[in-house]
Each structure stands twice: as structure tokens, then as C-alpha cells.
Amino acid sequence: MKFSFRWYGPSDPIPLGYIRQIPNMTGIVSAIYSVPVGELWPEKDIQSLKSDVEAHGMHFEVVESVPVHEDIKLGKATRSKYIENYKENIRRLAQVGVKTICYNFMPVFDWTRTDLNFINEDSSSSLALDLKEITSLDPLTEDFSLPGWDESYSKHELKALFEAYQSVTEDDLWENLGYFLNEIIPVAEEVGINMAIHPDDPPYPIFGLPRIITDNAAFQRLFELNPSSANGVTFCTGSLGARNDNDIYAMLEDYLKKGKVHFMHTRNILLHADNSFEETAHMSKYGSVDMVKVFSLLKQYHYNGYVRPDHGRMIWGENGRPGYGLYDRALGASYLNGIWEALHY
Ligand code: DNO
């Protein structure tokens, strides 16, 4: 198992040299963030990212994410250009030694929370999602504001996207995902890259937009769409754990058996009865995810892929990118390494 850490490139306030000092941290997970969704990633930018990471004694083998253009999710005629660009990005990344690409197929919004600064008992802060609050929000109203997303779209863009999705059903989204996979998976296979879809976060439809990568039935359908082992998953314990009816251990075991897990996001959440949640420290006792159980399964099935601590709380006065500070993620990494070491004793 290869431990890795997400880094947002040169604009990330956390220096690579600090990440290297986390015990057993061998890899960086990153992306080219300066290129608009759907465009080609310049080879020189990819190369310089790799060189930066390697100059700090770590490897660059996982990209999170190569985002999927909305026209592909919408199944528009214009998707062909974006699919061709996607294929070329896969080839370019393979050329510098990338082995796994994480992506998602969520319409309009990626992960969503209602609070980026939920104050915990110990005065640390976390990301949180309150189901009542999210269901009361209407993205098309003037005063709509969604933490983390306020600068991503203009009102006009948001309105146009919502209109475009109005006629897109869950089945349409599946069809568009199938089309995309059947185009890109052969390229990924050819160049030795594993594609790892990230579950929807939260794992149910929001704002009337369809969301499909949500539960076990969805993953089985995904595997049927394209049986290649390159068509795999990022198993995110926090995202999949945000539904009381998801048995994440049974799901993980099945996908490990099938050789479909290429990347693990291991974070914890405290899940409430209505599927609202707060993100917690990684340790099992603080949340609803049993990390020892998760890592025992990884050991049992000889998981040899990538893992990363996921969102951390803000602690020790750190002021960072929500969910992606240094301190609590480093604590998470050490804790997970401790479990892994103990399991091999
Ligand atoms: C949140 C992340 C997601 C993830 C994408 C993958 O912190 O786990 O934003 O990177 O969904 O495409």
C-alpha cells in the first residue's frame, strides 16, 4: 500500500518539503489546476509538477482529478472534442509515470457541504453537511450561496447548467457515463492507467440534479458498463459512509475481490440518522467509520494500491484550504500507518 497526500500545486500553502516529513509519506496526489475543465494539460506543466514532487523525494503516480466536462455528462454533441482531450490527457499523464486517475461524474457540483467551519467540542473545526439545510437551498435564487462553490459559477452559468440538466434523468447520466467509459477505458488500458471513479459526495441527488455513483447497486452497474480492470473506483469511506443504508465494509470487500479498488480515500465522519454528518478526526472512536475494519480488509485482500488520508479538521490555529490543512491530515496519516503496521505484526 502506498501512502500519499493531496497537494494543490504551487499555490498550495503547504510546502512539499513539509509533506515529505510526514512519516512514510511517499507520494503526492495532484493535478494541473490552471487549465479549464476539458482542455489539454500542457506537457511541460505535467513534467514540472512531476519534477517538483520528485525533487522532494516523493513519487507522482496519482492524479486527482482529471475533471470531466459537463458536455460529456450531459451527452451533448460537443462532447467528442472533450473526450478526445481527455484521452490525450490520459496519454500525457501515462508518459510521466502516472498510474491512477481519480475523477467523478457529478453534475455541476463536486463535493458539497453546508458548513466549512463547523465547530467541534474541542474547538477544532470541520466540514459538515446538514440535510435539512441543503434541501432548503435553491441554487437558482439570487441569494443562493454554497460554501466552497461561490466563486465557481456565475449566476448566469449556473442557470444555464440547471436548465441543461432539467431533461437529464439518472438513466441518461448512466448512458453518458457508459459512452464516456467505452471511449476512454481502451486508451487507459493501452497506456497502463487505472481510472478510479470517486463516489458522489454526498451520495444522493441534491438540488434536483441526478447523482448516480451512490451505493452498491450503482457500483455493480458501473462494473457492468465496462468490465475492464482499468474501470475501477476510488473507495472513499467518508463519501460512501454518508448513507445509513450503505454497508461500506461489504462493498469494499466485494470491490477488492473484484480487483476494482485503485485508490483509497480514508476519512471519518459522524453520521446522523437523517444522513447529515460532520467530518471528524480519522480515529474510529470519533466517527462512524471503523478504520481498523477498513484496513483489515485491505490487508486481507493484499491491497497494493494508493491510499490517502482525506479531509482533516482545522486544528492548532491553522488557516488553510477547507479540509486540506496540513496538521490534521498528517495526524490522520500517522494513525493510519499505525493501524497498517499493527496489522502486519
Ligand atoms: C473532496 C474530494 C473530491 C474528489 C473528486 C474526485 O475533497 O475527495 O473533490 O477530488 O470528487 O474527482
Coordinates of C-alpha atoms and ligand atoms in Angstrom, one line a residue:
M1 CA 0.0 0.0 0.0
K2 CA 1.4 3.4 -0.9
F3 CA 0.6 6.3 1.3
S4 CA 0.0 9.6 -0.4
F5 CA -1.1 13.2 0.3
R6 CA -3.1 15.6 -1.8
W7 CA -1.3 18.7 -2.8
Y8 CA -2.9 21.6 -4.8
G9 CA 0.3 22.6 -6.7
P10 CA 2.5 25.6 -6.3
S11 CA -0.4 27.7 -4.9
D12 CA -0.9 25.3 -2.1
P13 CA 0.3 27.0 1.2
I14 CA 1.7 23.6 2.3
P15 CA 5.3 23.2 1.1
L16 CA 6.1 19.8 -0.4
G17 CA 9.1 19.6 2.0
Y18 CA 6.7 19.6 4.9
I19 CA 4.6 16.8 3.4
R20 CA 7.8 14.7 3.0
Q21 CA 8.4 15.0 6.7
I22 CA 5.2 13.0 7.5
P23 CA 6.3 9.5 8.4
N24 CA 6.0 7.0 5.5
M25 CA 4.6 9.7 3.1
T26 CA 5.9 8.5 -0.3
G27 CA 3.5 10.0 -2.8
I28 CA 1.8 13.2 -3.9
V29 CA -1.7 13.3 -5.4
S30 CA -2.2 16.4 -7.5
A31 CA -3.4 17.8 -10.8
I32 CA -2.9 20.7 -13.2
Y33 CA -5.3 23.2 -11.7
S34 CA -4.6 26.1 -14.1
V35 CA -6.2 24.6 -17.2
P36 CA -10.0 25.0 -17.7
V37 CA -12.1 21.8 -17.5
G38 CA -12.0 19.9 -20.8
E39 CA -8.8 21.4 -22.2
L40 CA -5.4 19.8 -22.8
W41 CA -2.9 19.7 -20.0
P42 CA 0.4 21.2 -21.2
E43 CA 3.1 18.5 -21.2
K44 CA 5.6 21.0 -19.7
D45 CA 3.3 21.7 -16.7
I46 CA 2.8 18.0 -16.1
Q47 CA 6.6 17.5 -16.3
S48 CA 7.3 20.3 -13.9
L49 CA 4.8 19.0 -11.4
K50 CA 6.5 15.6 -11.5
S51 CA 9.9 17.2 -11.2
D52 CA 8.8 19.3 -8.2
V53 CA 7.4 16.2 -6.4
E54 CA 10.4 14.1 -7.2
A55 CA 12.9 16.8 -6.1
H56 CA 11.2 16.4 -2.7
G57 CA 11.8 12.6 -2.6
M58 CA 8.3 11.5 -3.4
H59 CA 6.5 10.0 -6.4
F60 CA 3.8 11.4 -8.6
E61 CA 1.7 8.4 -9.6
V62 CA -1.9 9.5 -8.8
V63 CA -3.8 12.4 -10.4
E64 CA -6.9 13.8 -8.7
S65 CA -8.7 14.8 -10.7
V66 CA -8.9 15.0 -14.4
P67 CA -12.3 16.7 -14.4
V68 CA -15.0 15.6 -16.8
H69 CA -16.5 18.4 -18.9
E70 CA -20.3 19.0 -18.3
D71 CA -21.0 18.4 -22.0
I72 CA -19.8 14.8 -21.6
K73 CA -22.1 14.3 -18.6
L74 CA -24.9 15.9 -20.5
G75 CA -24.2 13.8 -23.6
K76 CA -24.1 16.8 -25.9
A77 CA -22.8 16.6 -29.4
T78 CA -19.9 18.8 -28.4
R79 CA -18.7 16.1 -26.1
S80 CA -16.4 14.5 -28.8
K81 CA -13.8 17.2 -28.5
Y82 CA -13.7 17.0 -24.8
I83 CA -13.5 13.2 -24.9
E84 CA -10.6 13.4 -27.3
N85 CA -8.8 15.8 -25.0
Y86 CA -9.5 13.5 -22.1
K87 CA -7.8 10.6 -23.9
E88 CA -4.9 12.8 -24.8
N89 CA -4.5 13.9 -21.1
I90 CA -4.5 10.2 -20.1
R91 CA -1.7 9.5 -22.6
R92 CA 0.3 12.5 -21.4
L93 CA 0.0 11.5 -17.8
A94 CA 1.0 7.9 -18.5
Q95 CA 4.1 9.3 -20.2
V96 CA 5.4 10.7 -16.9
G97 CA 4.6 7.6 -14.9
V98 CA 1.1 8.3 -13.6
K99 CA -0.7 5.0 -12.7
T100 CA -4.1 6.1 -11.4
I101 CA -6.5 8.8 -12.4
C102 CA -9.3 9.8 -10.0
Y103 CA -12.4 11.5 -11.5
N104 CA -16.0 11.9 -10.8
F105 CA -19.3 12.1 -12.7
M106 CA -21.2 14.5 -10.5
P107 CA -23.3 17.1 -12.4
V108 CA -22.4 20.7 -11.7
F109 CA -21.1 20.4 -8.2
D110 CA -18.4 18.1 -6.9
W111 CA -18.4 17.6 -3.1
T112 CA -20.9 19.8 -1.2
R113 CA -21.2 20.8 2.4
T114 CA -23.4 23.3 4.2
D115 CA -20.7 24.4 6.6
L116 CA -17.0 24.6 6.1
N117 CA -16.4 25.8 9.7
F118 CA -18.4 23.5 12.0
I119 CA -17.0 24.0 15.5
N120 CA -16.3 20.8 17.3
E121 CA -16.3 20.3 21.1
D122 CA -12.5 20.7 21.3
S123 CA -12.8 24.0 19.3
S124 CA -11.3 22.5 16.1
S125 CA -13.4 22.9 13.0
S126 CA -14.7 20.6 10.4
L127 CA -16.7 20.4 7.2
A128 CA -20.3 19.4 7.7
L129 CA -23.5 18.7 5.8
D130 CA -26.9 19.4 7.2
L131 CA -29.5 17.6 5.1
K132 CA -32.4 19.9 6.1
E133 CA -30.3 22.9 5.1
I134 CA -29.2 21.5 1.8
T135 CA -32.7 20.5 0.8
S136 CA -33.9 24.0 1.6
L137 CA -31.4 25.6 -0.8
D138 CA -32.4 26.6 -4.3
P139 CA -29.3 27.3 -6.5
L140 CA -31.4 29.5 -8.8
T141 CA -32.4 32.1 -6.3
E142 CA -30.4 35.3 -6.1
D143 CA -29.1 34.8 -2.6
F144 CA -28.0 31.2 -3.1
S145 CA -24.6 30.6 -1.6
L146 CA -22.9 27.3 -1.2
P147 CA -19.8 27.1 0.9
G148 CA -16.8 26.3 -1.3
W149 CA -18.6 27.0 -4.6
D150 CA -19.5 30.6 -4.5
E151 CA -16.8 31.6 -6.9
S152 CA -17.1 28.7 -9.3
Y153 CA -20.0 29.7 -11.4
S154 CA -21.7 33.0 -12.3
K155 CA -25.5 33.1 -11.7
H156 CA -25.9 33.0 -15.5
E157 CA -23.7 29.9 -15.9
L158 CA -25.4 28.1 -13.1
K159 CA -28.9 28.9 -14.5
A160 CA -27.8 27.6 -18.0
L161 CA -26.4 24.4 -16.4
F162 CA -29.5 23.7 -14.4
E163 CA -31.6 24.2 -17.5
A164 CA -29.5 21.8 -19.4
Y165 CA -29.8 19.2 -16.7
Q166 CA -33.5 19.6 -16.4
S167 CA -34.2 16.9 -19.1
V168 CA -31.4 14.6 -18.0
T169 CA -32.6 11.6 -16.0
E170 CA -30.5 9.2 -14.0
D171 CA -30.7 6.7 -16.8
D172 CA -29.4 9.4 -19.2
L173 CA -26.5 10.1 -17.0
W174 CA -25.7 6.4 -16.9
E175 CA -25.8 6.2 -20.6
N176 CA -23.5 9.2 -20.9
L177 CA -21.1 7.6 -18.4
G178 CA -21.1 4.3 -20.3
Y179 CA -20.4 6.2 -23.5
F180 CA -17.5 8.1 -21.9
L181 CA -16.0 4.9 -20.4
N182 CA -16.2 2.9 -23.6
E183 CA -14.2 5.7 -25.2
I184 CA -11.6 6.3 -22.6
I185 CA -11.0 2.9 -21.0
P186 CA -9.3 1.3 -24.0
V187 CA -6.9 4.2 -24.0
A188 CA -6.3 3.8 -20.3
E189 CA -5.6 0.1 -20.8
E190 CA -3.3 0.7 -23.6
V191 CA -1.1 3.1 -21.6
G192 CA -1.4 1.2 -18.3
I193 CA -3.5 3.7 -16.3
N194 CA -6.3 2.7 -13.9
M195 CA -9.3 5.0 -13.9
A196 CA -10.8 5.4 -10.4
I197 CA -14.2 7.0 -10.2
H198 CA -14.9 8.9 -7.0
P199 CA -18.3 8.3 -5.4
D200 CA -20.8 11.2 -5.3
D201 CA -20.4 13.3 -2.2
P202 CA -23.0 13.3 -0.6
P203 CA -24.1 10.0 -2.2
Y204 CA -27.6 11.1 -3.2
P205 CA -29.2 13.6 -5.6
I206 CA -29.1 17.2 -4.5
F207 CA -30.8 20.3 -5.9
G208 CA -32.9 18.1 -8.2
L209 CA -29.7 17.2 -10.1
P210 CA -29.2 13.5 -10.7
R211 CA -26.4 11.7 -8.9
I212 CA -25.6 8.1 -9.7
I213 CA -22.4 6.8 -8.0
T214 CA -24.0 6.4 -4.7
D215 CA -24.4 2.8 -3.5
N216 CA -23.6 -0.8 -4.1
A217 CA -26.2 -1.2 -6.9
A218 CA -24.6 1.7 -8.7
F219 CA -21.1 0.2 -8.5
Q220 CA -22.3 -3.1 -9.8
R221 CA -23.9 -1.2 -12.7
L222 CA -20.6 0.7 -13.3
F223 CA -18.6 -2.5 -13.4
E224 CA -21.1 -3.9 -16.0
L225 CA -20.8 -0.9 -18.2
N226 CA -17.2 -1.8 -18.9
P227 CA -15.6 -4.9 -17.4
S228 CA -12.0 -3.8 -17.8
S229 CA -10.0 -3.7 -14.6
A230 CA -9.0 -0.2 -15.7
N231 CA -12.6 0.8 -14.9
G232 CA -12.2 1.0 -11.2
V233 CA -13.0 3.1 -8.2
T234 CA -11.7 5.5 -5.6
F235 CA -13.2 4.0 -2.5
C236 CA -13.9 7.0 -0.3
T237 CA -15.0 5.8 3.2
G238 CA -16.3 9.3 4.1
S239 CA -18.5 9.7 0.9
L240 CA -19.9 6.2 0.8
G241 CA -20.3 6.2 4.6
A242 CA -22.6 9.2 4.4
R243 CA -25.6 7.0 3.9
N244 CA -27.0 4.8 6.6
D245 CA -28.0 2.1 4.1
N246 CA -24.5 1.7 2.6
D247 CA -22.6 -1.2 4.2
I248 CA -19.2 0.1 3.3
Y249 CA -17.3 -2.9 4.6
A250 CA -19.3 -5.4 2.4
M251 CA -18.9 -3.0 -0.5
L252 CA -15.2 -2.6 0.0
E253 CA -14.7 -6.4 0.3
D254 CA -16.6 -7.1 -2.9
Y255 CA -14.7 -4.5 -4.9
L256 CA -11.4 -5.6 -3.5
K257 CA -12.3 -9.2 -4.5
K258 CA -13.1 -8.0 -8.0
G259 CA -9.8 -6.1 -8.3
K260 CA -11.6 -2.8 -8.7
V261 CA -10.1 -0.6 -6.0
H262 CA -7.3 1.5 -7.3
F263 CA -7.3 4.3 -4.7
M264 CA -8.5 4.7 -1.1
H265 CA -9.7 7.9 0.5
T266 CA -9.8 7.1 4.2
R267 CA -11.5 9.7 6.3
N268 CA -14.1 9.6 9.0
I269 CA -17.5 11.2 9.5
L270 CA -20.0 11.2 12.3
L271 CA -23.2 10.2 10.5
H272 CA -26.7 11.1 11.9
A273 CA -30.0 9.3 11.4
D274 CA -31.1 11.6 8.6
N275 CA -27.7 11.2 6.7
S276 CA -26.5 14.6 7.8
F277 CA -22.9 14.4 9.0
E278 CA -19.8 16.2 10.4
E279 CA -16.3 15.2 9.4
T280 CA -14.2 14.1 12.3
A281 CA -10.6 13.1 13.2
H282 CA -9.6 9.9 11.4
M283 CA -9.7 7.7 14.5
S284 CA -12.6 5.3 14.6
K285 CA -13.8 6.4 18.0
Y286 CA -14.7 9.8 16.8
G287 CA -16.8 8.9 13.8
S288 CA -19.0 6.2 12.2
V289 CA -16.2 4.6 10.1
D290 CA -14.3 1.7 11.7
M291 CA -10.8 2.3 10.3
V292 CA -9.4 -0.9 11.7
K293 CA -12.1 -2.9 9.9
V294 CA -11.3 -1.0 6.6
F295 CA -7.6 -1.6 6.9
S296 CA -8.1 -5.2 7.9
L297 CA -10.0 -5.7 4.6
L298 CA -7.2 -4.0 2.7
K299 CA -4.7 -6.4 4.3
Q300 CA -6.8 -9.4 3.8
Y301 CA -7.1 -8.8 0.1
H302 CA -3.4 -7.7 -0.3
Y303 CA -4.3 -4.3 -1.4
N304 CA -1.3 -2.8 -3.1
G305 CA -2.7 0.5 -4.4
Y306 CA -2.7 4.0 -3.2
V307 CA -4.3 5.4 -0.1
R308 CA -4.5 8.9 1.3
P309 CA -5.7 10.5 4.5
D310 CA -8.6 12.6 3.4
H311 CA -10.1 15.8 4.8
G312 CA -8.7 16.9 8.1
R313 CA -10.1 19.3 10.7
M314 CA -8.6 22.7 11.2
I315 CA -6.5 22.4 14.4
W316 CA -3.7 24.3 16.1
G317 CA -4.7 27.6 14.7
E318 CA -4.1 26.5 11.1
N319 CA -5.8 28.6 8.4
G320 CA -5.9 26.6 5.3
R321 CA -7.9 25.3 2.4
P322 CA -11.1 23.8 3.9
G323 CA -10.5 20.1 4.5
Y324 CA -6.9 20.3 3.3
G325 CA -4.8 21.7 6.0
L326 CA -1.5 20.0 7.0
Y327 CA -1.8 19.2 10.6
D328 CA -4.9 17.0 11.0
R329 CA -4.2 15.2 7.7
A330 CA -0.7 14.4 9.0
L331 CA -2.2 13.1 12.2
G332 CA -4.6 11.0 10.1
A333 CA -1.7 9.6 8.1
S334 CA 0.2 8.6 11.2
Y335 CA -2.8 7.0 12.7
L336 CA -3.5 5.0 9.5
N337 CA 0.2 4.0 9.3
G338 CA -0.1 2.8 12.9
I339 CA -3.0 0.6 12.0
W340 CA -1.2 -0.8 9.0
E341 CA 1.9 -1.6 11.0
A342 CA 0.0 -3.3 13.8
L343 CA -1.9 -5.4 11.3
H344 CA 1.4 -6.7 9.9
Y345 CA 2.9 -7.5 13.3
Ligands
DNO1 C1 -13.0 16.2 -2.0 C2 -12.5 15.2 -2.9 C3 -13.3 15.3 -4.2 C4 -12.6 14.5 -5.3 C5 -13.3 14.5 -6.6 C6 -12.7 13.5 -7.5 O1 -12.3 16.6 -1.1 O2 -12.5 13.9 -2.4 O3 -13.4 16.6 -4.6 O4 -11.3 15.0 -5.5 O5 -14.6 14.2 -6.4 O6 -13.0 13.8 -8.8

